[in-house]
Amino acid sequence: MSTDVHRSELGNFLRARRAELSPAALGLPEVGTRRVPGLRREEVARLASISTQYYTRLEQGRLQASAPVLLTLATVLRLNEDQRDYLLELAGKESALPRRHQGQRMRPAVRRLLDSLTDVPAMVLGRRMDVLGWNSLAADLLTDFSRIPPEERNYVRLVFTDFTVRARYTDWESVGRDCVAFLRMEAARNPDDPRLAALVGELSVRDADFRRWWAGHHVARRAFGTKTIRHPLAGDLTLDWESLASAGDPDQQLTVWTAEPGTPAHDALRLLAARSAAERAAAPAERGLT
């Protein structure tokens, strides 16, 4: 059974998605004046072949819907795959087992893997996108993570509050929106995580963009993408990133940045790797094992 927190969030999520759809997009007539944008509850209910009262109670968090009803609503509201999975998770259709929120540590084998990746930036992110480990090239690319207290090494926090990290992204808004969507997806899986709640509360107070985007209820999974990073020495590097989940702990993901061979970004990464290797030989850098 889903928790009260889940049901409340499910209602908020449905309202946010309903507000994004216009009647015309679904072939409905524009009748009367609409005080708020999007579809009316009765329009969603009619398209999903359920009563308006049933749908209203669902949005109010007073009802637990069945999987078939939720899948129908996902179709009506034109949810993508990530959004549909999020809806099901909120309703407790994926797993009803509570999660334990123990501290995470990288296994020594993962640490060795990071150290062996000398020509590509790589880092390991855990729950809440906490930075659990990184290699030297990742520190060169983004920031010296060792200067940050372990309890503050969180990628989302850095993206929103650390000037050095924030300035590295040429399209910071896109990165920030993605981070909020990733964090919102995790909140569905760990609704009772006090550290996650504290992080969301902190960033909501400190940053108006985070507060606004969190209220938008957009969700996405960490998988892959392309970002352009502005490096003070190497210039702008357009890199592909890929996140790979650990079989031993699915809540830990190895994120690696690469560039197409022969591109300026690839050549710049090689130069940064050579510089990083020279610095390590002169004075071994501290790396995280939190």
PDB file of C-alpha atoms in Angstrom:
ATOM      1  CA  MET A   1       0.000   0.000   0.000  1.00  0.00           C
ATOM      2  CA  SER A   2       1.339   3.438  -0.838  1.00  0.00           C
ATOM      3  CA  THR A   3       1.970   5.882   1.999  1.00  0.00           C
ATOM      4  CA  ASP A   4       0.118   9.135   2.580  1.00  0.00           C
ATOM      5  CA  VAL A   5       3.193  10.938   1.271  1.00  0.00           C
ATOM      6  CA  HIS A   6       3.021   8.892  -1.915  1.00  0.00           C
ATOM      7  CA  ARG A   7      -0.700   9.531  -2.428  1.00  0.00           C
ATOM      8  CA  SER A   8      -0.281  13.258  -1.880  1.00  0.00           C
ATOM      9  CA  GLU A   9       2.601  13.414  -4.338  1.00  0.00           C
ATOM     10  CA  LEU A  10       0.645  11.309  -6.842  1.00  0.00           C
ATOM     11  CA  GLY A  11      -2.163  13.864  -6.728  1.00  0.00           C
ATOM     12  CA  ASN A  12       0.271  16.751  -7.162  1.00  0.00           C
ATOM     13  CA  PHE A  13       1.914  14.964 -10.075  1.00  0.00           C
ATOM     14  CA  LEU A  14      -1.416  14.354 -11.835  1.00  0.00           C
ATOM     15  CA  ARG A  15      -2.431  17.994 -11.396  1.00  0.00           C
ATOM     16  CA  ALA A  16       0.888  19.216 -12.786  1.00  0.00           C
ATOM     17  CA  ARG A  17       0.621  16.979 -15.847  1.00  0.00           C
ATOM     18  CA  ARG A  18      -3.051  17.885 -16.379  1.00  0.00           C
ATOM     19  CA  ALA A  19      -2.151  21.585 -16.367  1.00  0.00           C
ATOM     20  CA  GLU A  20       0.316  21.043 -19.215  1.00  0.00           C
ATOM     21  CA  LEU A  21      -2.241  19.681 -21.690  1.00  0.00           C
ATOM     22  CA  SER A  22      -4.571  21.812 -23.766  1.00  0.00           C
ATOM     23  CA  PRO A  23      -8.003  20.533 -24.818  1.00  0.00           C
ATOM     24  CA  ALA A  24      -7.088  21.120 -28.463  1.00  0.00           C
ATOM     25  CA  ALA A  25      -4.100  18.776 -28.155  1.00  0.00           C
ATOM     26  CA  LEU A  26      -6.499  15.963 -27.275  1.00  0.00           C
ATOM     27  CA  GLY A  27      -9.218  16.888 -29.754  1.00  0.00           C
ATOM     28  CA  LEU A  28     -11.532  18.423 -27.152  1.00  0.00           C
ATOM     29  CA  PRO A  29     -13.578  21.561 -27.826  1.00  0.00           C
ATOM     30  CA  GLU A  30     -12.627  24.796 -26.065  1.00  0.00           C
ATOM     31  CA  VAL A  31     -15.807  25.488 -24.093  1.00  0.00           C
ATOM     32  CA  GLY A  32     -16.153  28.415 -21.716  1.00  0.00           C
ATOM     33  CA  THR A  33     -13.481  30.423 -19.933  1.00  0.00           C
ATOM     34  CA  ARG A  34     -10.769  28.502 -18.092  1.00  0.00           C
ATOM     35  CA  ARG A  35      -9.510  30.023 -14.863  1.00  0.00           C
ATOM     36  CA  VAL A  36      -6.379  27.846 -14.931  1.00  0.00           C
ATOM     37  CA  PRO A  37      -4.480  26.355 -17.876  1.00  0.00           C
ATOM     38  CA  GLY A  38      -4.798  22.752 -18.921  1.00  0.00           C
ATOM     39  CA  LEU A  39      -7.523  20.141 -18.834  1.00  0.00           C
ATOM     40  CA  ARG A  40     -10.399  20.104 -16.390  1.00  0.00           C
ATOM     41  CA  ARG A  41     -10.783  17.156 -14.038  1.00  0.00           C
ATOM     42  CA  GLU A  42     -14.002  16.088 -15.709  1.00  0.00           C
ATOM     43  CA  GLU A  43     -12.256  16.042 -19.096  1.00  0.00           C
ATOM     44  CA  VAL A  44      -9.493  13.744 -17.813  1.00  0.00           C
ATOM     45  CA  ALA A  45     -12.062  11.519 -16.133  1.00  0.00           C
ATOM     46  CA  ARG A  46     -14.160  11.249 -19.290  1.00  0.00           C
ATOM     47  CA  LEU A  47     -11.150  10.354 -21.426  1.00  0.00           C
ATOM     48  CA  ALA A  48     -10.082   7.722 -18.879  1.00  0.00           C
ATOM     49  CA  SER A  49     -13.635   6.289 -18.613  1.00  0.00           C
ATOM     50  CA  ILE A  50     -13.842   6.888 -14.868  1.00  0.00           C
ATOM     51  CA  SER A  51     -16.119   9.131 -12.840  1.00  0.00           C
ATOM     52  CA  THR A  52     -15.150  12.704 -12.072  1.00  0.00           C
ATOM     53  CA  GLN A  53     -15.638  11.966  -8.368  1.00  0.00           C
ATOM     54  CA  TYR A  54     -13.207   9.034  -8.574  1.00  0.00           C
ATOM     55  CA  TYR A  55     -10.573  11.102 -10.344  1.00  0.00           C
ATOM     56  CA  THR A  56     -11.041  14.038  -7.959  1.00  0.00           C
ATOM     57  CA  ARG A  57     -10.467  11.800  -4.938  1.00  0.00           C
ATOM     58  CA  LEU A  58      -7.342  10.447  -6.636  1.00  0.00           C
ATOM     59  CA  GLU A  59      -5.922  13.948  -7.110  1.00  0.00           C
ATOM     60  CA  GLN A  60      -6.791  14.786  -3.513  1.00  0.00           C
ATOM     61  CA  GLY A  61      -4.772  11.829  -2.240  1.00  0.00           C
ATOM     62  CA  ARG A  62      -7.872  10.136  -0.787  1.00  0.00           C
ATOM     63  CA  LEU A  63      -7.857   7.076  -3.016  1.00  0.00           C
ATOM     64  CA  GLN A  64      -5.470   4.345  -4.088  1.00  0.00           C
ATOM     65  CA  ALA A  65      -5.976   3.577  -7.766  1.00  0.00           C
ATOM     66  CA  SER A  66      -5.412   0.241  -9.454  1.00  0.00           C
ATOM     67  CA  ALA A  67      -2.598  -0.295 -11.937  1.00  0.00           C
ATOM     68  CA  PRO A  68      -4.993  -0.475 -14.948  1.00  0.00           C
ATOM     69  CA  VAL A  69      -6.540   2.886 -14.045  1.00  0.00           C
ATOM     70  CA  LEU A  70      -3.105   4.453 -13.614  1.00  0.00           C
ATOM     71  CA  LEU A  71      -1.924   3.102 -16.951  1.00  0.00           C
ATOM     72  CA  THR A  72      -5.037   4.529 -18.608  1.00  0.00           C
ATOM     73  CA  LEU A  73      -4.382   7.903 -16.999  1.00  0.00           C
ATOM     74  CA  ALA A  74      -0.768   7.729 -18.170  1.00  0.00           C
ATOM     75  CA  THR A  75      -2.052   7.349 -21.731  1.00  0.00           C
ATOM     76  CA  VAL A  76      -4.629  10.120 -21.379  1.00  0.00           C
ATOM     77  CA  LEU A  77      -2.072  12.537 -19.903  1.00  0.00           C
ATOM     78  CA  ARG A  78       0.504  11.503 -22.519  1.00  0.00           C
ATOM     79  CA  LEU A  79       3.130  10.548 -19.985  1.00  0.00           C
ATOM     80  CA  ASN A  80       6.486   9.325 -21.229  1.00  0.00           C
ATOM     81  CA  GLU A  81       8.030   6.090 -19.939  1.00  0.00           C
ATOM     82  CA  ASP A  82       9.829   7.713 -16.996  1.00  0.00           C
ATOM     83  CA  GLN A  83       6.694   9.594 -15.955  1.00  0.00           C
ATOM     84  CA  ARG A  84       4.562   6.449 -16.211  1.00  0.00           C
ATOM     85  CA  ASP A  85       7.020   4.476 -14.055  1.00  0.00           C
ATOM     86  CA  TYR A  86       7.070   7.312 -11.551  1.00  0.00           C
ATOM     87  CA  LEU A  87       3.271   7.261 -11.351  1.00  0.00           C
ATOM     88  CA  LEU A  88       3.279   3.513 -10.700  1.00  0.00           C
ATOM     89  CA  GLU A  89       5.989   3.810  -8.067  1.00  0.00           C
ATOM     90  CA  LEU A  90       4.029   6.486  -6.233  1.00  0.00           C
ATOM     91  CA  ALA A  91       1.019   4.166  -6.185  1.00  0.00           C
ATOM     92  CA  GLY A  92       3.126   1.334  -4.731  1.00  0.00           C
ATOM     93  CA  LYS A  93       2.788  -0.843  -7.811  1.00  0.00           C
ATOM     94  CA  GLU A  94       6.543  -1.385  -8.186  1.00  0.00           C
ATOM     95  CA  SER A  95       7.568  -2.202  -4.641  1.00  0.00           C
ATOM     96  CA  ALA A  96       5.858  -1.743  -1.305  1.00  0.00           C
ATOM     97  CA  LEU A  97       8.942  -2.592   0.743  1.00  0.00           C
ATOM     98  CA  PRO A  98      10.432   0.288   2.721  1.00  0.00           C
ATOM     99  CA  ARG A  99      14.041   1.098   2.004  1.00  0.00           C
ATOM    100  CA  ARG A 100      16.746   1.370   4.597  1.00  0.00           C
ATOM    101  CA  HIS A 101      18.728   4.557   4.465  1.00  0.00           C
ATOM    102  CA  GLN A 102      22.173   3.391   5.499  1.00  0.00           C
ATOM    103  CA  GLY A 103      25.296   5.280   4.575  1.00  0.00           C
ATOM    104  CA  GLN A 104      26.829   4.297   1.269  1.00  0.00           C
ATOM    105  CA  ARG A 105      30.451   3.478   0.603  1.00  0.00           C
ATOM    106  CA  MET A 106      32.198   2.421  -2.554  1.00  0.00           C
ATOM    107  CA  ARG A 107      33.667  -1.039  -2.638  1.00  0.00           C
ATOM    108  CA  PRO A 108      37.472  -1.162  -3.044  1.00  0.00           C
ATOM    109  CA  ALA A 109      37.015  -2.739  -6.491  1.00  0.00           C
ATOM    110  CA  VAL A 110      35.019   0.291  -7.631  1.00  0.00           C
ATOM    111  CA  ARG A 111      37.738   2.576  -6.281  1.00  0.00           C
ATOM    112  CA  ARG A 112      40.300   0.662  -8.342  1.00  0.00           C
ATOM    113  CA  LEU A 113      38.065   0.928 -11.397  1.00  0.00           C
ATOM    114  CA  LEU A 114      37.911   4.710 -11.002  1.00  0.00           C
ATOM    115  CA  ASP A 115      41.689   4.905 -10.664  1.00  0.00           C
ATOM    116  CA  SER A 116      42.152   2.817 -13.813  1.00  0.00           C
ATOM    117  CA  LEU A 117      40.081   5.238 -15.891  1.00  0.00           C
ATOM    118  CA  THR A 118      42.902   7.676 -16.538  1.00  0.00           C
ATOM    119  CA  ASP A 119      41.792   9.085 -19.902  1.00  0.00           C
ATOM    120  CA  VAL A 120      38.114   9.819 -19.165  1.00  0.00           C
ATOM    121  CA  PRO A 121      36.441  11.731 -16.296  1.00  0.00           C
ATOM    122  CA  ALA A 122      34.437   9.403 -14.052  1.00  0.00           C
ATOM    123  CA  MET A 123      32.636   9.616 -10.737  1.00  0.00           C
ATOM    124  CA  VAL A 124      30.317   7.488  -8.618  1.00  0.00           C
ATOM    125  CA  LEU A 125      27.005   8.970  -7.464  1.00  0.00           C
ATOM    126  CA  GLY A 126      24.885   7.385  -4.771  1.00  0.00           C
ATOM    127  CA  ARG A 127      21.465   8.088  -3.307  1.00  0.00           C
ATOM    128  CA  ARG A 128      20.373  11.712  -3.563  1.00  0.00           C
ATOM    129  CA  MET A 129      23.210  12.045  -6.111  1.00  0.00           C
ATOM    130  CA  ASP A 130      25.787  12.140  -3.319  1.00  0.00           C
ATOM    131  CA  VAL A 131      29.327  12.139  -4.722  1.00  0.00           C
ATOM    132  CA  LEU A 132      30.874   8.939  -3.374  1.00  0.00           C
ATOM    133  CA  GLY A 133      34.055   8.925  -5.440  1.00  0.00           C
ATOM    134  CA  TRP A 134      35.810  10.425  -8.445  1.00  0.00           C
ATOM    135  CA  ASN A 135      38.968  10.150 -10.460  1.00  0.00           C
ATOM    136  CA  SER A 136      41.524  12.887 -10.991  1.00  0.00           C
ATOM    137  CA  LEU A 137      40.210  13.843 -14.413  1.00  0.00           C
ATOM    138  CA  ALA A 138      36.684  14.367 -13.025  1.00  0.00           C
ATOM    139  CA  ALA A 139      38.152  16.708 -10.429  1.00  0.00           C
ATOM    140  CA  ASP A 140      40.016  18.560 -13.187  1.00  0.00           C
ATOM    141  CA  LEU A 141      36.865  18.790 -15.284  1.00  0.00           C
ATOM    142  CA  LEU A 142      34.356  19.954 -12.648  1.00  0.00           C
ATOM    143  CA  THR A 143      35.893  20.813  -9.278  1.00  0.00           C
ATOM    144  CA  ASP A 144      38.286  19.547  -6.633  1.00  0.00           C
ATOM    145  CA  PHE A 145      35.819  17.434  -4.672  1.00  0.00           C
ATOM    146  CA  SER A 146      38.368  16.866  -1.895  1.00  0.00           C
ATOM    147  CA  ARG A 147      37.999  20.516  -0.862  1.00  0.00           C
ATOM    148  CA  ILE A 148      34.328  19.940  -0.061  1.00  0.00           C
ATOM    149  CA  PRO A 149      33.343  18.449   3.327  1.00  0.00           C
ATOM    150  CA  PRO A 150      32.099  14.853   2.865  1.00  0.00           C
ATOM    151  CA  GLU A 151      28.620  15.687   4.194  1.00  0.00           C
ATOM    152  CA  GLU A 152      28.267  18.391   1.508  1.00  0.00           C
ATOM    153  CA  ARG A 153      29.517  16.360  -1.453  1.00  0.00           C
ATOM    154  CA  ASN A 154      26.230  16.200  -3.297  1.00  0.00           C
ATOM    155  CA  TYR A 155      26.098  16.800  -7.033  1.00  0.00           C
ATOM    156  CA  VAL A 156      22.732  18.596  -7.010  1.00  0.00           C
ATOM    157  CA  ARG A 157      23.826  20.875  -4.169  1.00  0.00           C
ATOM    158  CA  LEU A 158      27.016  21.727  -6.061  1.00  0.00           C
ATOM    159  CA  VAL A 159      25.155  22.463  -9.294  1.00  0.00           C
ATOM    160  CA  PHE A 160      22.906  24.954  -7.502  1.00  0.00           C
ATOM    161  CA  THR A 161      25.187  26.465  -4.848  1.00  0.00           C
ATOM    162  CA  ASP A 162      28.826  26.089  -5.928  1.00  0.00           C
ATOM    163  CA  PHE A 163      29.951  28.902  -8.226  1.00  0.00           C
ATOM    164  CA  THR A 164      32.816  26.869  -9.696  1.00  0.00           C
ATOM    165  CA  VAL A 165      30.582  23.953 -10.711  1.00  0.00           C
ATOM    166  CA  ARG A 166      27.754  26.190 -11.846  1.00  0.00           C
ATOM    167  CA  ALA A 167      30.066  28.190 -14.106  1.00  0.00           C
ATOM    168  CA  ARG A 168      31.373  25.038 -15.810  1.00  0.00           C
ATOM    169  CA  TYR A 169      28.080  24.367 -17.596  1.00  0.00           C
ATOM    170  CA  THR A 170      27.348  26.466 -20.665  1.00  0.00           C
ATOM    171  CA  ASP A 171      23.652  25.532 -20.406  1.00  0.00           C
ATOM    172  CA  TRP A 172      23.318  25.588 -16.645  1.00  0.00           C
ATOM    173  CA  GLU A 173      19.520  25.824 -16.734  1.00  0.00           C
ATOM    174  CA  SER A 174      19.223  22.522 -18.609  1.00  0.00           C
ATOM    175  CA  VAL A 175      21.586  20.846 -16.130  1.00  0.00           C
ATOM    176  CA  GLY A 176      19.683  22.272 -13.169  1.00  0.00           C
ATOM    177  CA  ARG A 177      16.318  21.136 -14.520  1.00  0.00           C
ATOM    178  CA  ASP A 178      17.698  17.639 -15.132  1.00  0.00           C
ATOM    179  CA  CYS A 179      19.053  17.453 -11.577  1.00  0.00           C
ATOM    180  CA  VAL A 180      15.670  18.392 -10.123  1.00  0.00           C
ATOM    181  CA  ALA A 181      13.911  15.800 -12.301  1.00  0.00           C
ATOM    182  CA  PHE A 182      16.415  13.104 -11.245  1.00  0.00           C
ATOM    183  CA  LEU A 183      15.947  14.028  -7.594  1.00  0.00           C
ATOM    184  CA  ARG A 184      12.151  14.028  -7.917  1.00  0.00           C
ATOM    185  CA  MET A 185      12.277  10.514  -9.370  1.00  0.00           C
ATOM    186  CA  GLU A 186      14.353   9.339  -6.413  1.00  0.00           C
ATOM    187  CA  ALA A 187      11.902  10.923  -3.988  1.00  0.00           C
ATOM    188  CA  ALA A 188       9.273   8.475  -5.253  1.00  0.00           C
ATOM    189  CA  ARG A 189      11.501   5.534  -4.360  1.00  0.00           C
ATOM    190  CA  ASN A 190      12.606   6.965  -1.009  1.00  0.00           C
ATOM    191  CA  PRO A 191       9.781   9.183   0.273  1.00  0.00           C
ATOM    192  CA  ASP A 192      10.848   8.805   3.917  1.00  0.00           C
ATOM    193  CA  ASP A 193      14.547   9.571   3.436  1.00  0.00           C
ATOM    194  CA  PRO A 194      15.256  12.391   5.942  1.00  0.00           C
ATOM    195  CA  ARG A 195      18.482  13.445   4.181  1.00  0.00           C
ATOM    196  CA  LEU A 196      16.664  13.752   0.875  1.00  0.00           C
ATOM    197  CA  ALA A 197      13.939  15.836   2.511  1.00  0.00           C
ATOM    198  CA  ALA A 198      16.586  18.036   4.144  1.00  0.00           C
ATOM    199  CA  LEU A 199      18.381  18.521   0.815  1.00  0.00           C
ATOM    200  CA  VAL A 200      15.165  19.510  -0.968  1.00  0.00           C
ATOM    201  CA  GLY A 201      14.289  21.897   1.861  1.00  0.00           C
ATOM    202  CA  GLU A 202      17.733  23.483   1.850  1.00  0.00           C
ATOM    203  CA  LEU A 203      17.837  24.041  -1.907  1.00  0.00           C
ATOM    204  CA  SER A 204      14.237  25.276  -2.008  1.00  0.00           C
ATOM    205  CA  VAL A 205      15.175  28.010   0.453  1.00  0.00           C
ATOM    206  CA  ARG A 206      18.508  28.866  -1.169  1.00  0.00           C
ATOM    207  CA  ASP A 207      17.535  28.883  -4.842  1.00  0.00           C
ATOM    208  CA  ALA A 208      14.384  30.203  -6.496  1.00  0.00           C
ATOM    209  CA  ASP A 209      14.971  28.161  -9.667  1.00  0.00           C
ATOM    210  CA  PHE A 210      15.184  24.930  -7.693  1.00  0.00           C
ATOM    211  CA  ARG A 211      12.011  25.842  -5.788  1.00  0.00           C
ATOM    212  CA  ARG A 212      10.109  26.576  -9.003  1.00  0.00           C
ATOM    213  CA  TRP A 213      11.323  23.489 -10.870  1.00  0.00           C
ATOM    214  CA  TRP A 214      10.644  21.207  -7.905  1.00  0.00           C
ATOM    215  CA  ALA A 215       7.073  22.485  -7.842  1.00  0.00           C
ATOM    216  CA  GLY A 216       6.759  21.506 -11.521  1.00  0.00           C
ATOM    217  CA  HIS A 217       6.910  17.766 -10.628  1.00  0.00           C
ATOM    218  CA  HIS A 218       8.952  16.795 -13.703  1.00  0.00           C
ATOM    219  CA  VAL A 219      10.763  13.453 -13.476  1.00  0.00           C
ATOM    220  CA  ALA A 220      13.528  11.630 -15.362  1.00  0.00           C
ATOM    221  CA  ARG A 221      15.990   8.813 -14.831  1.00  0.00           C
ATOM    222  CA  ARG A 222      19.757   9.217 -14.860  1.00  0.00           C
ATOM    223  CA  ALA A 223      20.801   7.383 -18.006  1.00  0.00           C
ATOM    224  CA  PHE A 224      22.788   9.268 -20.649  1.00  0.00           C
ATOM    225  CA  GLY A 225      23.047  12.609 -22.358  1.00  0.00           C
ATOM    226  CA  THR A 226      25.307  15.307 -23.759  1.00  0.00           C
ATOM    227  CA  LYS A 227      26.628  18.367 -21.931  1.00  0.00           C
ATOM    228  CA  THR A 228      29.005  21.166 -22.851  1.00  0.00           C
ATOM    229  CA  ILE A 229      31.462  22.055 -20.127  1.00  0.00           C
ATOM    230  CA  ARG A 230      33.451  25.291 -20.142  1.00  0.00           C
ATOM    231  CA  HIS A 231      36.922  24.555 -18.809  1.00  0.00           C
ATOM    232  CA  PRO A 232      39.249  27.441 -17.890  1.00  0.00           C
ATOM    233  CA  LEU A 233      42.203  25.793 -19.693  1.00  0.00           C
ATOM    234  CA  ALA A 234      40.666  23.490 -22.305  1.00  0.00           C
ATOM    235  CA  GLY A 235      37.807  25.729 -23.422  1.00  0.00           C
ATOM    236  CA  ASP A 236      34.328  24.382 -24.261  1.00  0.00           C
ATOM    237  CA  LEU A 237      34.125  20.568 -24.300  1.00  0.00           C
ATOM    238  CA  THR A 238      30.996  18.862 -25.631  1.00  0.00           C
ATOM    239  CA  LEU A 239      30.937  15.481 -23.896  1.00  0.00           C
ATOM    240  CA  ASP A 240      28.610  12.483 -23.823  1.00  0.00           C
ATOM    241  CA  TRP A 241      27.840  11.140 -20.364  1.00  0.00           C
ATOM    242  CA  GLU A 242      26.621   7.666 -19.458  1.00  0.00           C
ATOM    243  CA  SER A 243      25.471   6.354 -16.081  1.00  0.00           C
ATOM    244  CA  LEU A 244      25.908   2.655 -15.261  1.00  0.00           C
ATOM    245  CA  ALA A 245      24.267   1.136 -12.183  1.00  0.00           C
ATOM    246  CA  SER A 246      26.299  -1.075  -9.882  1.00  0.00           C
ATOM    247  CA  ALA A 247      25.089  -4.680  -9.714  1.00  0.00           C
ATOM    248  CA  GLY A 248      26.123  -4.802  -6.055  1.00  0.00           C
ATOM    249  CA  ASP A 249      24.225  -1.630  -5.154  1.00  0.00           C
ATOM    250  CA  PRO A 250      21.773  -0.284  -7.771  1.00  0.00           C
ATOM    251  CA  ASP A 251      21.660   2.990  -5.848  1.00  0.00           C
ATOM    252  CA  GLN A 252      25.266   3.629  -6.886  1.00  0.00           C
ATOM    253  CA  GLN A 253      25.954   4.706 -10.459  1.00  0.00           C
ATOM    254  CA  LEU A 254      29.224   5.149 -12.298  1.00  0.00           C
ATOM    255  CA  THR A 255      29.023   8.228 -14.534  1.00  0.00           C
ATOM    256  CA  VAL A 256      31.598   8.561 -17.306  1.00  0.00           C
ATOM    257  CA  TRP A 257      32.174  11.446 -19.747  1.00  0.00           C
ATOM    258  CA  THR A 258      33.575  10.658 -23.201  1.00  0.00           C
ATOM    259  CA  ALA A 259      34.105  12.430 -26.522  1.00  0.00           C
ATOM    260  CA  GLU A 260      34.058  11.224 -30.101  1.00  0.00           C
ATOM    261  CA  PRO A 261      37.634  10.450 -31.264  1.00  0.00           C
ATOM    262  CA  GLY A 262      39.032  13.118 -33.522  1.00  0.00           C
ATOM    263  CA  THR A 263      36.901  15.917 -32.082  1.00  0.00           C
ATOM    264  CA  PRO A 264      38.344  18.967 -30.298  1.00  0.00           C
ATOM    265  CA  ALA A 265      36.759  17.736 -27.073  1.00  0.00           C
ATOM    266  CA  HIS A 266      38.535  14.387 -27.389  1.00  0.00           C
ATOM    267  CA  ASP A 267      41.881  16.098 -27.946  1.00  0.00           C
ATOM    268  CA  ALA A 268      41.239  18.427 -25.000  1.00  0.00           C
ATOM    269  CA  LEU A 269      40.451  15.479 -22.723  1.00  0.00           C
ATOM    270  CA  ARG A 270      43.745  13.847 -23.714  1.00  0.00           C
ATOM    271  CA  LEU A 271      45.627  17.025 -22.835  1.00  0.00           C
ATOM    272  CA  LEU A 272      43.826  17.283 -19.487  1.00  0.00           C
ATOM    273  CA  ALA A 273      44.588  13.623 -18.775  1.00  0.00           C
ATOM    274  CA  ALA A 274      48.302  14.164 -19.483  1.00  0.00           C
ATOM    275  CA  ARG A 275      48.333  17.219 -17.240  1.00  0.00           C
ATOM    276  CA  SER A 276      46.494  15.330 -14.498  1.00  0.00           C
ATOM    277  CA  ALA A 277      48.958  12.429 -14.712  1.00  0.00           C
ATOM    278  CA  ALA A 278      51.902  14.811 -14.413  1.00  0.00           C
ATOM    279  CA  GLU A 279      50.394  16.470 -11.351  1.00  0.00           C
ATOM    280  CA  ARG A 280      49.713  13.107  -9.726  1.00  0.00           C
ATOM    281  CA  ALA A 281      53.288  12.053 -10.298  1.00  0.00           C
ATOM    282  CA  ALA A 282      54.503  15.251  -8.650  1.00  0.00           C
ATOM    283  CA  ALA A 283      52.083  15.196  -5.712  1.00  0.00           C
ATOM    284  CA  PRO A 284      49.446  12.396  -5.396  1.00  0.00           C
ATOM    285  CA  ALA A 285      45.988  13.929  -5.185  1.00  0.00           C
ATOM    286  CA  GLU A 286      43.529  13.142  -2.449  1.00  0.00           C
ATOM    287  CA  ARG A 287      40.440  11.273  -3.706  1.00  0.00           C
ATOM    288  CA  GLY A 288      37.124  10.557  -2.015  1.00  0.00           C
ATOM    289  CA  LEU A 289      36.201   7.351  -0.298  1.00  0.00           C
ATOM    290  CA  THR A 290      33.159   8.599   1.606  1.00  0.00           C
TER     291      THR A 290
END
